[in-house]
XYZ file of C-alpha atoms in Angstrom:
649
model
C 105.489 190.172 170.412
C 110.289 186.423 164.923
C 110.610 187.416 161.387
C 110.609 190.894 159.813
C 106.915 190.945 160.503
C 107.553 190.423 164.163
C 109.671 193.496 164.260
C 107.608 195.654 161.942
C 104.155 194.175 162.234
C 103.767 194.495 165.979
C 100.019 194.360 165.561
C 100.082 190.708 166.422
C 103.520 189.256 166.308
C 105.031 190.064 169.709
C 107.367 191.422 171.348
C 108.121 194.194 171.096
C 107.722 195.612 170.697
C 107.296 194.546 170.924
C 109.965 194.981 168.014
C 107.936 194.181 163.391
C 107.406 194.255 170.684
C 107.788 194.043 171.270
C 107.193 193.866 168.555
C 107.515 192.786 168.484
C 108.092 192.113 169.512
C 108.480 195.128 166.612
C 107.698 191.667 165.819
C 110.297 191.368 166.429
C 108.233 192.110 164.919
C 104.099 196.668 161.300
C 102.363 195.548 158.163
C 100.404 198.726 157.509
C 102.697 200.804 159.564
C 105.849 200.254 157.588
C 104.454 199.832 154.123
C 105.655 196.297 153.896
C 104.153 194.243 151.142
C 100.855 193.030 152.390
C 101.700 189.773 150.728
C 102.051 188.923 154.344
C 98.403 189.652 155.113
C 97.719 186.016 155.859
C 101.049 185.569 157.583
C 100.136 188.408 159.846
C 96.720 186.807 159.651
C 94.398 188.510 162.031
C 97.001 190.911 163.474
C 94.860 193.823 162.236
C 91.555 192.143 162.706
C 88.622 193.582 164.686
C 86.027 191.548 166.544
C 84.026 189.022 164.578
C 80.726 190.265 163.239
C 79.435 186.767 163.126
C 80.172 184.099 165.748
C 82.760 181.590 164.638
C 82.026 177.861 165.068
C 83.603 176.611 168.261
C 86.142 173.801 167.823
C 89.173 172.643 169.654
C 92.113 170.774 168.128
C 93.329 170.333 171.661
C 90.294 168.659 173.072
C 88.967 166.941 169.988
C 85.588 168.563 170.079
C 83.775 167.657 166.920
C 80.215 167.481 165.642
C 78.684 164.210 164.593
C 78.175 163.799 160.847
C 76.308 161.398 158.695
C 79.228 161.096 156.342
C 82.444 161.209 158.466
C 84.641 160.027 155.521
C 83.263 162.675 153.219
C 83.686 165.298 155.855
C 87.301 164.274 156.416
C 87.918 164.592 152.740
C 86.416 168.088 152.661
C 88.504 169.075 155.628
C 91.676 167.935 153.953
C 90.653 169.699 150.736
C 90.037 172.975 152.635
C 93.369 172.654 154.416
C 95.191 172.230 151.088
C 93.327 175.216 149.649
C 94.159 177.472 152.601
C 97.744 176.462 152.551
C 97.954 177.173 148.841
C 96.376 180.531 149.479
C 98.970 181.262 152.151
C 101.797 180.291 149.824
C 100.396 182.532 147.088
C 100.003 185.455 149.453
C 103.641 185.290 150.670
C 105.147 184.478 147.270
C 105.720 188.178 146.522
C 107.242 188.811 149.975
C 110.889 187.600 149.793
C 111.567 188.674 153.351
C 108.689 186.585 154.637
C 109.864 183.574 152.591
C 113.282 183.928 154.118
C 111.865 184.197 157.639
C 110.191 180.847 156.994
C 113.415 179.265 155.862
C 112.446 179.228 152.186
C 115.106 180.386 149.742
C 112.861 181.338 146.846
C 113.664 184.961 145.730
C 116.582 184.775 148.096
C 118.237 187.650 146.300
C 115.357 190.111 146.578
C 113.833 192.391 149.284
C 110.195 193.284 149.519
C 108.316 195.635 147.215
C 107.309 198.560 149.491
C 105.134 200.472 147.003
C 101.416 201.113 147.534
C 100.810 199.404 144.202
C 102.127 196.220 145.668
C 99.819 196.548 148.687
C 96.884 196.950 146.357
C 97.899 193.838 144.400
C 98.004 191.890 147.605
C 94.617 193.158 148.698
C 93.145 192.072 145.331
C 94.734 188.630 145.703
C 93.096 188.136 149.118
C 89.714 189.093 147.697
C 90.070 186.611 144.842
C 91.061 183.890 147.281
C 88.024 184.510 149.424
C 85.763 184.372 146.383
C 87.357 181.114 145.346
C 86.920 179.500 148.808
C 83.236 180.473 148.920
C 82.723 179.010 145.477
C 84.526 175.721 146.152
C 83.427 174.791 149.688
C 80.092 174.152 151.385
C 80.538 175.433 154.946
C 77.919 173.005 156.320
C 79.878 170.008 155.074
C 82.952 170.886 157.182
C 83.828 169.791 160.624
C 83.757 172.412 163.457
C 87.578 172.729 163.343
C 87.493 173.433 159.596
C 84.526 175.742 159.921
C 86.641 177.743 162.359
C 89.414 177.990 159.744
C 86.953 178.923 157.046
C 85.363 181.707 159.089
C 88.775 183.015 160.291
C 90.031 183.159 156.787
C 86.962 185.075 155.679
C 87.224 187.460 158.583
C 90.910 188.066 157.841
C 90.059 189.255 154.362
C 87.121 191.389 155.533
C 89.247 193.034 158.261
C 92.171 193.503 155.874
C 89.697 195.260 153.529
C 88.639 197.619 156.257
C 92.193 198.200 157.534
C 93.324 199.085 154.000
C 91.815 202.590 154.226
C 94.194 203.331 157.146
C 97.412 202.206 155.460
C 98.745 205.772 155.225
C 98.159 206.589 158.866
C 101.074 204.607 160.235
C 104.680 205.664 160.189
C 107.107 203.494 158.164
C 110.063 205.300 159.894
C 109.921 205.840 163.580
C 111.540 204.892 166.963
C 109.535 201.718 166.717
C 111.539 200.549 163.700
C 112.260 201.329 160.080
C 113.914 199.586 157.095
C 117.063 201.463 157.865
C 117.448 199.260 160.981
C 115.160 196.351 160.029
C 116.984 195.340 156.805
C 120.364 194.931 158.492
C 118.726 192.899 161.288
C 116.951 190.758 158.662
C 120.203 190.041 156.776
C 122.194 189.344 159.942
C 119.659 187.123 161.657
C 117.816 185.479 158.823
C 119.851 185.385 155.649
C 121.816 182.148 155.911
C 125.002 181.790 153.809
C 125.510 178.083 153.159
C 126.877 178.372 149.656
C 128.560 180.756 147.233
C 125.057 181.272 145.716
C 123.664 182.334 149.067
C 126.494 184.812 149.468
C 125.730 186.257 146.034
C 122.102 186.497 147.005
C 123.179 188.485 150.117
C 125.085 190.891 147.845
C 122.026 191.248 145.576
C 119.982 192.122 148.627
C 122.528 194.757 149.547
C 122.081 196.199 146.045
C 118.260 196.183 146.587
C 118.639 198.564 149.547
C 118.734 201.582 147.290
C 115.427 200.671 145.670
C 113.792 199.964 149.066
C 114.923 203.254 150.613
C 113.586 205.080 147.531
C 110.228 203.401 147.891
C 110.038 204.041 151.615
C 111.059 207.674 151.059
C 108.362 208.117 148.468
C 105.842 206.773 150.986
C 107.010 209.080 153.716
C 106.749 212.116 151.350
C 103.264 211.066 150.245
C 102.073 210.791 153.811
C 103.436 214.239 154.543
C 101.426 215.537 151.626
C 98.337 213.958 153.322
C 99.153 215.811 156.551
C 100.265 212.609 158.265
C 103.617 213.373 159.862
C 105.684 211.437 162.346
C 106.062 212.972 165.805
C 109.079 215.304 165.954
C 110.935 213.149 168.454
C 111.416 210.362 165.941
C 113.842 212.067 163.613
C 117.051 212.269 165.733
C 117.120 208.661 167.012
C 116.166 207.185 163.621
C 118.995 209.128 161.967
C 121.434 208.089 164.662
C 120.637 204.408 164.314
C 120.788 204.554 160.503
C 124.162 206.329 160.678
C 125.550 203.565 162.805
C 124.627 201.043 160.100
C 126.835 202.903 157.625
C 129.690 203.612 160.035
C 132.987 201.774 159.904
C 134.520 199.902 156.969
C 133.896 199.986 154.114
C 131.865 203.208 154.568
C 134.688 204.964 156.367
C 137.521 204.578 158.850
C 137.404 202.209 161.849
C 136.567 198.532 162.346
C 134.208 196.670 160.055
C 130.628 197.834 160.021
C 128.006 195.525 161.411
C 126.945 194.479 157.865
C 130.464 193.823 156.660
C 131.437 191.960 159.805
C 128.353 189.699 159.386
C 129.007 189.066 155.644
C 132.645 188.442 156.172
C 132.028 185.984 159.027
C 129.472 184.018 157.006
C 131.591 183.938 153.861
C 134.716 182.842 155.706
C 132.837 179.885 157.124
C 132.158 178.611 153.584
C 133.945 175.621 152.125
C 135.168 177.625 149.122
C 138.553 178.684 147.708
C 140.179 181.761 149.243
C 140.036 183.666 146.014
C 136.300 183.068 145.798
C 135.798 184.378 149.284
C 137.835 187.431 148.517
C 135.827 188.100 145.373
C 132.581 187.880 147.336
C 133.812 190.206 150.101
C 135.041 192.738 147.514
C 131.649 192.700 145.793
C 129.838 193.165 149.091
C 132.038 196.122 149.927
C 131.235 197.595 146.548
C 127.468 197.143 147.119
C 127.755 198.754 150.570
C 129.678 201.855 149.434
C 127.426 202.028 146.350
C 123.675 201.125 146.517
C 123.479 200.815 150.332
C 125.127 204.178 151.037
C 123.116 205.860 148.329
C 119.877 204.372 149.662
C 120.552 205.637 153.201
C 121.394 209.117 151.843
C 118.052 209.052 150.075
C 116.344 208.317 153.360
C 118.369 210.934 155.206
C 117.344 213.572 152.563
C 113.652 212.626 153.004
C 113.922 212.932 156.781
C 115.587 216.318 156.399
C 112.816 217.480 154.071
C 109.912 216.229 156.240
C 111.235 217.015 159.699
C 110.538 220.800 159.540
C 106.831 219.990 158.908
C 106.588 217.800 162.015
C 105.890 220.335 164.745
C 104.394 218.289 167.508
C 104.444 215.063 169.453
C 100.712 214.445 169.671
C 98.556 211.369 169.647
C 96.356 209.949 166.901
C 93.726 212.632 167.551
C 95.938 215.113 165.727
C 95.898 213.104 162.481
C 93.241 213.412 159.735
C 90.182 211.411 160.947
C 92.294 210.699 164.019
C 89.467 209.752 166.390
C 88.049 207.215 163.882
C 91.544 205.852 163.211
C 92.201 205.287 166.897
C 88.826 203.689 167.544
C 89.583 201.248 164.635
C 92.989 200.476 166.130
C 91.495 199.669 169.561
C 89.145 197.173 167.920
C 91.963 195.674 165.935
C 94.429 195.387 168.859
C 91.969 194.178 171.539
C 89.646 192.183 169.300
C 86.821 193.688 171.374
C 84.313 196.529 171.109
C 85.635 198.224 174.267
C 85.652 202.000 173.943
C 88.640 204.167 174.766
C 86.797 205.403 177.905
C 86.164 201.825 179.027
C 89.750 200.810 178.466
C 91.012 203.906 180.307
C 88.840 203.085 183.335
C 89.954 199.450 183.250
C 93.555 200.710 183.420
C 92.793 202.984 186.389
C 91.064 200.072 188.225
C 93.942 197.758 187.540
C 96.525 200.248 188.638
C 94.656 200.676 191.939
C 94.410 196.911 192.441
C 98.102 196.210 191.755
C 99.226 199.098 193.965
C 97.326 197.397 196.768
C 99.158 194.101 196.185
C 102.441 195.878 196.095
C 101.733 197.568 199.327
C 101.378 194.170 201.020
C 104.868 193.097 199.746
C 106.252 196.420 200.839
C 105.020 195.645 204.427
C 106.504 192.128 204.211
C 109.992 193.455 203.500
C 109.625 196.132 206.204
C 110.002 199.245 204.026
C 108.676 202.336 205.715
C 107.338 205.025 203.437
C 104.969 205.482 200.504
C 104.736 203.191 197.512
C 106.323 205.900 195.378
C 109.219 206.105 197.836
C 109.601 202.324 197.531
C 109.713 202.685 193.788
C 112.461 205.265 194.219
C 114.301 203.010 196.610
C 114.412 200.214 194.072
C 115.137 202.445 191.086
C 118.066 204.072 192.868
C 119.464 201.133 194.827
C 122.663 199.728 193.475
C 121.810 196.311 194.942
C 118.940 196.081 192.491
C 121.039 196.694 189.377
C 123.775 195.047 187.461
C 127.180 196.698 186.914
C 127.149 198.913 183.793
C 129.975 196.865 182.324
C 130.379 194.002 179.928
C 130.541 191.673 182.975
C 127.222 193.081 184.185
C 125.667 192.501 180.779
C 126.925 188.995 180.651
C 125.546 188.304 184.153
C 122.089 189.547 183.020
C 122.201 187.116 180.173
C 123.324 184.313 182.369
C 120.550 184.944 184.884
C 117.859 185.183 182.144
C 118.999 181.833 180.673
C 118.839 180.235 184.164
C 115.209 181.463 184.543
C 114.289 179.992 181.219
C 115.934 176.653 182.178
C 114.058 176.419 185.406
C 110.771 176.886 183.584
C 111.649 174.022 181.178
C 112.315 171.755 184.077
C 108.854 171.939 185.445
C 106.869 172.768 182.306
C 105.515 169.210 181.727
C 103.437 169.591 184.898
C 101.683 172.543 183.279
C 101.669 171.779 179.522
C 100.903 168.635 177.551
C 102.915 169.769 174.514
C 106.238 171.670 174.634
C 107.888 173.478 171.694
C 110.508 171.541 169.853
C 112.370 174.619 168.752
C 115.204 175.767 171.020
C 115.160 179.207 172.743
C 118.171 181.539 172.991
C 118.700 184.687 175.022
C 120.603 187.450 173.248
C 121.525 191.044 173.756
C 120.190 193.578 171.251
C 122.987 194.617 168.924
C 124.664 197.819 170.106
C 123.953 199.761 166.846
C 120.127 199.447 167.225
C 119.804 199.859 171.023
C 118.415 203.343 170.882
C 115.226 202.395 168.938
C 114.875 198.757 170.127
C 112.429 198.065 172.966
C 113.350 196.899 176.468
C 112.871 193.223 175.472
C 111.178 191.249 172.668
C 110.903 187.844 171.077
C 111.630 186.621 167.516
C 110.023 183.284 166.622
C 112.117 180.362 165.245
C 112.083 179.330 161.591
C 109.874 176.322 160.841
C 112.800 174.427 159.293
C 114.775 174.542 162.490
C 117.610 176.653 161.100
C 116.880 179.595 163.433
C 115.943 179.281 167.178
C 113.441 181.347 169.039
C 115.326 184.418 170.286
C 114.517 186.351 173.444
C 116.236 189.752 173.001
C 117.129 192.087 175.878
C 118.208 195.712 175.506
C 121.306 196.269 177.606
C 122.215 199.760 176.389
C 122.469 201.142 179.927
C 122.565 198.727 182.876
C 121.811 201.578 185.284
C 118.307 201.384 183.895
C 117.919 197.665 184.244
C 116.268 196.333 187.488
C 117.070 192.871 188.723
C 113.709 192.321 190.318
C 112.026 192.562 186.884
C 114.162 190.044 185.091
C 112.115 186.954 186.052
C 108.808 188.331 184.815
C 110.330 189.703 181.575
C 111.980 186.319 180.884
C 108.765 184.388 181.459
C 106.836 186.848 179.197
C 109.290 187.009 176.239
C 110.688 183.509 176.574
C 109.197 180.554 178.410
C 106.380 179.946 179.141
C 105.386 183.073 177.264
C 105.953 184.030 173.598
C 108.148 181.008 172.823
C 105.538 178.548 173.996
C 102.839 180.461 172.118
C 104.646 181.127 168.835
C 106.915 178.120 168.454
C 104.199 175.691 169.534
C 101.670 177.209 167.106
C 103.840 176.760 164.047
C 104.458 173.126 165.043
C 100.711 172.289 165.248
C 99.516 169.392 162.921
C 96.572 169.811 160.574
C 96.129 173.491 161.181
C 96.340 175.855 158.179
C 99.509 177.855 157.810
C 97.749 181.200 158.150
C 96.682 180.206 161.641
C 100.046 178.674 162.614
C 102.018 181.716 161.545
C 99.414 184.508 162.069
C 98.525 186.306 165.222
C 96.350 188.606 167.180
C 97.851 191.138 169.554
C 95.401 190.599 172.431
C 95.870 186.881 172.273
C 99.643 186.888 172.007
C 100.450 189.662 174.454
C 97.601 188.509 176.700
C 99.342 185.107 176.903
C 102.721 186.695 177.548
C 101.294 188.667 180.462
C 99.438 185.643 181.803
C 102.765 183.690 181.595
C 104.373 186.171 183.952
C 101.884 185.361 186.651
C 101.987 181.695 185.854
C 105.637 181.781 186.945
C 104.487 182.228 190.557
C 102.168 179.261 190.280
C 105.065 177.220 188.920
C 106.973 177.886 192.135
C 109.158 180.798 191.195
C 109.549 184.400 192.460
C 110.879 183.134 195.689
C 112.394 186.454 196.610
C 109.758 189.024 197.600
C 111.561 191.648 195.620
C 111.312 189.429 192.554
C 107.637 188.988 193.178
C 107.368 192.753 193.496
C 109.164 192.984 190.175
C 106.489 190.715 188.627
C 103.763 192.997 189.995
C 105.662 195.919 188.636
C 105.547 194.465 185.091
C 101.877 193.762 185.518
C 101.433 197.381 186.680
C 103.478 198.522 183.664
C 100.771 196.980 181.358
C 97.946 198.446 183.382
C 99.536 201.843 183.094
C 99.621 201.275 179.332
C 95.870 201.182 179.243
C 95.701 204.536 180.953
C 98.486 206.195 179.037
C 97.599 204.937 175.567
C 94.035 206.114 175.795
C 95.229 209.249 177.526
C 97.496 210.137 174.649
C 95.249 209.255 171.761
C 91.727 209.839 173.152
C 91.996 212.268 176.008
C 94.718 214.373 174.300
C 97.354 214.042 176.985
C 100.710 215.583 176.228
C 103.768 213.436 175.929
C 105.145 214.912 179.223
C 101.810 214.239 180.964
C 102.024 210.623 179.919
C 105.655 210.288 181.108
C 104.694 211.908 184.459
C 101.867 209.402 184.974
C 104.332 206.567 184.393
C 106.854 208.032 186.792
C 104.294 208.425 189.585
C 102.468 205.181 189.182
C 104.970 202.526 187.991
C 108.415 201.078 188.746
C 110.097 202.097 185.510
C 113.309 204.064 184.915
C 113.090 207.523 183.419
C 114.697 206.278 180.189
C 112.289 203.376 179.806
C 109.248 205.521 180.656
C 110.132 207.891 177.857
C 110.803 205.047 175.390
C 107.485 203.430 176.307
C 105.506 206.667 175.799
C 107.246 207.336 172.525
C 106.321 203.853 171.375
C 102.642 204.421 172.194
C 102.600 207.770 170.356
C 103.949 206.050 167.277
C 101.709 203.015 167.542
C 98.176 203.926 168.652
C 96.265 201.189 170.471
C 98.891 198.451 170.514
C 99.762 198.938 174.188
C 96.141 198.141 175.191
C 96.321 194.552 173.928
C 98.360 193.126 176.799
C 96.146 193.545 179.832
C 92.874 193.239 177.902
C 94.126 189.859 176.679
C 95.382 188.712 180.040
C 92.125 189.678 181.789
C 90.181 187.573 179.289
C 92.504 184.523 179.674
C 92.231 184.685 183.521
C 88.476 185.099 183.343
C 88.195 182.043 181.064
C 90.421 179.993 183.386
C 88.352 180.941 186.428
C 85.206 179.987 184.498
C 86.662 176.586 183.691
C 87.828 176.003 187.241
C 84.385 176.809 188.673
C 82.546 174.703 186.182
C 84.848 171.639 186.357
C 85.959 171.602 189.923
C 88.275 168.714 190.540
C 87.972 167.700 186.892
C 89.882 170.859 185.905
C 93.446 170.090 184.687
C 95.711 173.070 184.019
C 97.428 171.138 181.175
C 94.077 170.762 179.362
C 93.296 174.456 179.744
C 96.630 175.491 178.413
C 96.215 173.117 175.495
C 92.919 174.757 174.569
C 94.503 178.172 174.673
C 97.732 177.322 172.871
C 97.041 174.317 170.632
C 94.640 176.036 168.212
C 96.946 178.853 167.195
C 96.213 182.554 167.725
C 92.586 183.638 167.976
C 90.587 186.766 168.650
C 89.312 186.836 172.219
C 85.693 185.979 171.422
C 86.727 182.901 169.489
C 89.078 181.876 172.421
C 86.061 182.162 174.715
C 84.108 179.811 172.381
C 86.949 177.313 172.429
C 87.062 177.292 176.254
C 83.280 176.882 176.493
C 83.523 173.924 174.104
C 86.241 172.452 176.271
C 84.143 172.841 179.426
C 81.122 171.223 177.743
C 83.206 168.325 176.507
C 84.712 167.643 179.950
C 81.291 167.782 181.551
C 79.903 165.252 179.124
């Protein structure tokens, strides 16, 4: 699943994780989950959107599909007027989200952090409603081109779905193993707050002082949720505390080397072209802010966790929350952008697990392994030859290998894509202090101004848990041609409204990432059968997600039952299986977006290949999928159908 939203608004920005992914991914990358200001509603765009009630007009920026009009000049003028309106609406909606502004390379309110109160969320909801009313009053839908009609309808649907999602804003957990401001704010300051002047350094210090307010607001939200009977699973508290304590460990909080925050600030300030006395003044003020407002803020959060933890008795799925079944059904619609039921998704997962097991069995025969598939899993999980050394040298080798895999993709990419991202892509290890709550891997998008590259993060906490055969697939998913091509390319698109360039849908984004893993084979990679087996294992991982997520939240599986299903059916270490299951418990429905999205993209590609025969060009298909920005799956289908029709004519 780039910015704070990528790590905490994983509903569409992916990584992580996943990460606001993946994110994640967690994207990297959750708007309603973490009580972030929903000033970012349009930035997250349709991340929380359900399927469209009304079909959206098909159009394709990539293929130039457009309807004939009696007044092409007038229509062009209306299109430009709508584009300007939508971009102004986007700018208005993010104006009260300083963290979003920073993630986009804008230094307005550079000394502030977001307002995390429910009152702010309500103000942002009201703003989006006013903007929708203004758009309807100012524009005649019939006078717009198909491409602009698509933007009009997507904007309208974003607001409608945001209205529906608003009722569930208290159901998600602002503090969990999927992320919290305790870890997210330091990541934000380190990765996104640039210090290019003394004023920037002073803004950093002001943000440190803001931490006390933010932790107070988040703590109030957690306590309010508890009063509603909405409590985080019990397993969240210990790792969240541990990660938060690492943030305030070391100087100036106590003995030892500089803390992560102080080391970052000192490095940035020392790089300034400023007098030594000025640098010393800034560092002294930062230390004062850290030992004062920052430390007090973290203590406030710790006190809240201590107060709430005794009430959190279980580790159950969404079904255990008030109106839990309804909440989970809503999340499935939002994450998959389909009307598939939990039972249908569960069965799809079982079918995909069975199919992939069959493909794995054929590779097992190729390499001459005698035994069951589960024994082959154990052979790879336990074999030293399939792992890196659990040393700094081993970690560095992983990073070197991942970078090489990205480089080989970029070499052949022009044969598969008409447009490549301009933004560079870096591979980095997750910082040690947040390894326990970070996902296995995730992606952060670049800043539009070019000041920050796209970042593919890998969690190297324990190299005994990292499997060499899976590195290729993970690199293609999180880096190139996966999330980097999808996210970086989208924000570089011309004549597309900002809310579409920077927004996202989980099923689209994660579906593309999973599709990109398989595309690696078509591009000539996975030459080692064990690496190909690793690719199948990551596909299997996402199929298992369909089964486990619906099992936890719909069929009322226990946490251990979900972990056991993972162990028996997938090539995943025990540590990662537990981290995965914990992520699903905290984030109902998100795990279903990957394979549901991939299945749709593959189906649409097969449809185009059958319809066009030798006129099919993979570069054109990828342009249709990527060069319109993120879309719900039904709208993507309309775009592909329009592309097929245009090629036939």
